[in-house]
Amino acid sequence: MSKVCQLTGKRPIVGNNVSHSNRKTKRRFLPNLQKKRFFIPETDQWVTLKVCTSAMRTISKLGIYEYLTRLEKEGVDTGVILEQGS
């Protein structure tokens, strides 16, 4: 299972653990990913996304439909097909 946010594209980055004696060993900084179901009332559908918590904050501010349409205009592939419901 890849550790990449579907909406923002955040992925693990590499850094160092630095001990008290200043010895450095490699480590990974993982994004805070959560698997979450969202309901899109405009299209009357549920979508399950693996998103980071910073994307969840943006979704709660803008709304899931608005956020997905903005990403679609920017050319980001989210894996969500926004079809208008009847």
PDB file of C-alpha atoms in Angstrom:
ATOM      1  CA  MET A   1       0.000   0.000   0.000  1.00  0.00           C
ATOM      2  CA  SER A   2       1.626   3.245  -1.117  1.00  0.00           C
ATOM      3  CA  LYS A   3       1.939   6.064   1.369  1.00  0.00           C
ATOM      4  CA  VAL A   4       0.858   8.865  -0.989  1.00  0.00           C
ATOM      5  CA  CYS A   5      -2.047  11.281  -0.516  1.00  0.00           C
ATOM      6  CA  GLN A   6      -4.495  11.000  -3.427  1.00  0.00           C
ATOM      7  CA  LEU A   7      -5.325  14.703  -3.396  1.00  0.00           C
ATOM      8  CA  THR A   8      -2.174  16.608  -2.441  1.00  0.00           C
ATOM      9  CA  GLY A   9       0.425  14.092  -3.622  1.00  0.00           C
ATOM     10  CA  LYS A  10       2.308  14.209  -0.313  1.00  0.00           C
ATOM     11  CA  ARG A  11       4.755  11.306  -0.012  1.00  0.00           C
ATOM     12  CA  PRO A  12       7.378  10.126   2.481  1.00  0.00           C
ATOM     13  CA  ILE A  13      10.561  12.198   2.702  1.00  0.00           C
ATOM     14  CA  VAL A  14      13.970  11.145   3.957  1.00  0.00           C
ATOM     15  CA  GLY A  15      15.897  12.742   6.793  1.00  0.00           C
ATOM     16  CA  ASN A  16      18.126  11.922   9.708  1.00  0.00           C
ATOM     17  CA  ASN A  17      17.639  10.840  13.294  1.00  0.00           C
ATOM     18  CA  VAL A  18      20.114  12.907  15.275  1.00  0.00           C
ATOM     19  CA  SER A  19      21.148  11.456  18.630  1.00  0.00           C
ATOM     20  CA  HIS A  20      22.413  13.347  21.658  1.00  0.00           C
ATOM     21  CA  SER A  21      25.970  12.542  20.577  1.00  0.00           C
ATOM     22  CA  ASN A  22      25.111  14.034  17.147  1.00  0.00           C
ATOM     23  CA  ARG A  23      25.274  10.660  15.386  1.00  0.00           C
ATOM     24  CA  LYS A  24      23.048  10.630  12.297  1.00  0.00           C
ATOM     25  CA  THR A  25      21.058   7.660  11.001  1.00  0.00           C
ATOM     26  CA  LYS A  26      18.623   7.651   8.103  1.00  0.00           C
ATOM     27  CA  ARG A  27      14.872   7.716   8.730  1.00  0.00           C
ATOM     28  CA  ARG A  28      11.638   8.383   6.851  1.00  0.00           C
ATOM     29  CA  PHE A  29       9.068  11.049   7.627  1.00  0.00           C
ATOM     30  CA  LEU A  30       5.659   9.624   6.662  1.00  0.00           C
ATOM     31  CA  PRO A  31       2.624  11.766   5.827  1.00  0.00           C
ATOM     32  CA  ASN A  32      -0.345  11.505   8.209  1.00  0.00           C
ATOM     33  CA  LEU A  33      -2.616   9.480   5.910  1.00  0.00           C
ATOM     34  CA  GLN A  34      -6.154   8.441   6.766  1.00  0.00           C
ATOM     35  CA  LYS A  35      -8.573   6.321   4.759  1.00  0.00           C
ATOM     36  CA  LYS A  36     -11.827   8.311   4.721  1.00  0.00           C
ATOM     37  CA  ARG A  37     -15.209   8.093   3.020  1.00  0.00           C
ATOM     38  CA  PHE A  38     -16.683  11.351   1.748  1.00  0.00           C
ATOM     39  CA  PHE A  39     -20.222  11.984   0.513  1.00  0.00           C
ATOM     40  CA  ILE A  40     -20.525  14.313  -2.479  1.00  0.00           C
ATOM     41  CA  PRO A  41     -24.088  15.699  -2.375  1.00  0.00           C
ATOM     42  CA  GLU A  42     -23.788  17.406  -5.792  1.00  0.00           C
ATOM     43  CA  THR A  43     -23.270  14.036  -7.506  1.00  0.00           C
ATOM     44  CA  ASP A  44     -25.051  11.936  -4.854  1.00  0.00           C
ATOM     45  CA  GLN A  45     -22.137   9.507  -4.465  1.00  0.00           C
ATOM     46  CA  TRP A  46     -19.748   8.210  -1.812  1.00  0.00           C
ATOM     47  CA  VAL A  47     -15.993   8.130  -2.484  1.00  0.00           C
ATOM     48  CA  THR A  48     -13.253   6.520  -0.410  1.00  0.00           C
ATOM     49  CA  LEU A  49      -9.972   8.401  -0.463  1.00  0.00           C
ATOM     50  CA  LYS A  50      -6.602   7.994   1.212  1.00  0.00           C
ATOM     51  CA  VAL A  51      -5.889  11.584   2.210  1.00  0.00           C
ATOM     52  CA  CYS A  52      -3.536  13.409   4.537  1.00  0.00           C
ATOM     53  CA  THR A  53      -4.985  15.385   7.415  1.00  0.00           C
ATOM     54  CA  SER A  54      -4.022  18.704   5.833  1.00  0.00           C
ATOM     55  CA  ALA A  55      -6.224  17.801   2.845  1.00  0.00           C
ATOM     56  CA  MET A  56      -9.056  16.939   5.268  1.00  0.00           C
ATOM     57  CA  ARG A  57      -8.792  20.431   6.741  1.00  0.00           C
ATOM     58  CA  THR A  58      -9.052  21.979   3.282  1.00  0.00           C
ATOM     59  CA  ILE A  59     -12.050  19.767   2.476  1.00  0.00           C
ATOM     60  CA  SER A  60     -13.809  20.885   5.655  1.00  0.00           C
ATOM     61  CA  LYS A  61     -13.230  24.535   4.681  1.00  0.00           C
ATOM     62  CA  LEU A  62     -14.127  24.369   0.970  1.00  0.00           C
ATOM     63  CA  GLY A  63     -16.267  21.251   0.668  1.00  0.00           C
ATOM     64  CA  ILE A  64     -15.305  18.056  -1.121  1.00  0.00           C
ATOM     65  CA  TYR A  65     -16.927  18.945  -4.460  1.00  0.00           C
ATOM     66  CA  GLU A  66     -15.300  22.378  -4.687  1.00  0.00           C
ATOM     67  CA  TYR A  67     -11.888  20.967  -3.731  1.00  0.00           C
ATOM     68  CA  LEU A  68     -12.096  18.157  -6.299  1.00  0.00           C
ATOM     69  CA  THR A  69     -13.173  20.540  -9.074  1.00  0.00           C
ATOM     70  CA  ARG A  70     -10.241  22.859  -8.273  1.00  0.00           C
ATOM     71  CA  LEU A  71      -7.831  19.934  -8.442  1.00  0.00           C
ATOM     72  CA  GLU A  72      -9.417  18.787 -11.700  1.00  0.00           C
ATOM     73  CA  LYS A  73      -8.866  22.255 -13.234  1.00  0.00           C
ATOM     74  CA  GLU A  74      -5.199  22.119 -12.165  1.00  0.00           C
ATOM     75  CA  GLY A  75      -4.858  18.750 -13.899  1.00  0.00           C
ATOM     76  CA  VAL A  76      -4.382  16.608 -10.780  1.00  0.00           C
ATOM     77  CA  ASP A  77      -5.515  12.997 -11.204  1.00  0.00           C
ATOM     78  CA  THR A  78      -7.472  12.195  -8.030  1.00  0.00           C
ATOM     79  CA  GLY A  79      -9.073   8.964  -9.215  1.00  0.00           C
ATOM     80  CA  VAL A  80     -12.563  10.398  -8.582  1.00  0.00           C
ATOM     81  CA  ILE A  81     -14.989  10.775 -11.484  1.00  0.00           C
ATOM     82  CA  LEU A  82     -17.334  13.692 -10.827  1.00  0.00           C
ATOM     83  CA  GLU A  83     -20.562  12.766 -12.590  1.00  0.00           C
ATOM     84  CA  GLN A  84     -23.621  14.922 -12.075  1.00  0.00           C
ATOM     85  CA  GLY A  85     -26.494  13.011 -10.473  1.00  0.00           C
ATOM     86  CA  SER A  86     -30.121  13.468 -11.438  1.00  0.00           C
TER      87      SER A  86
END
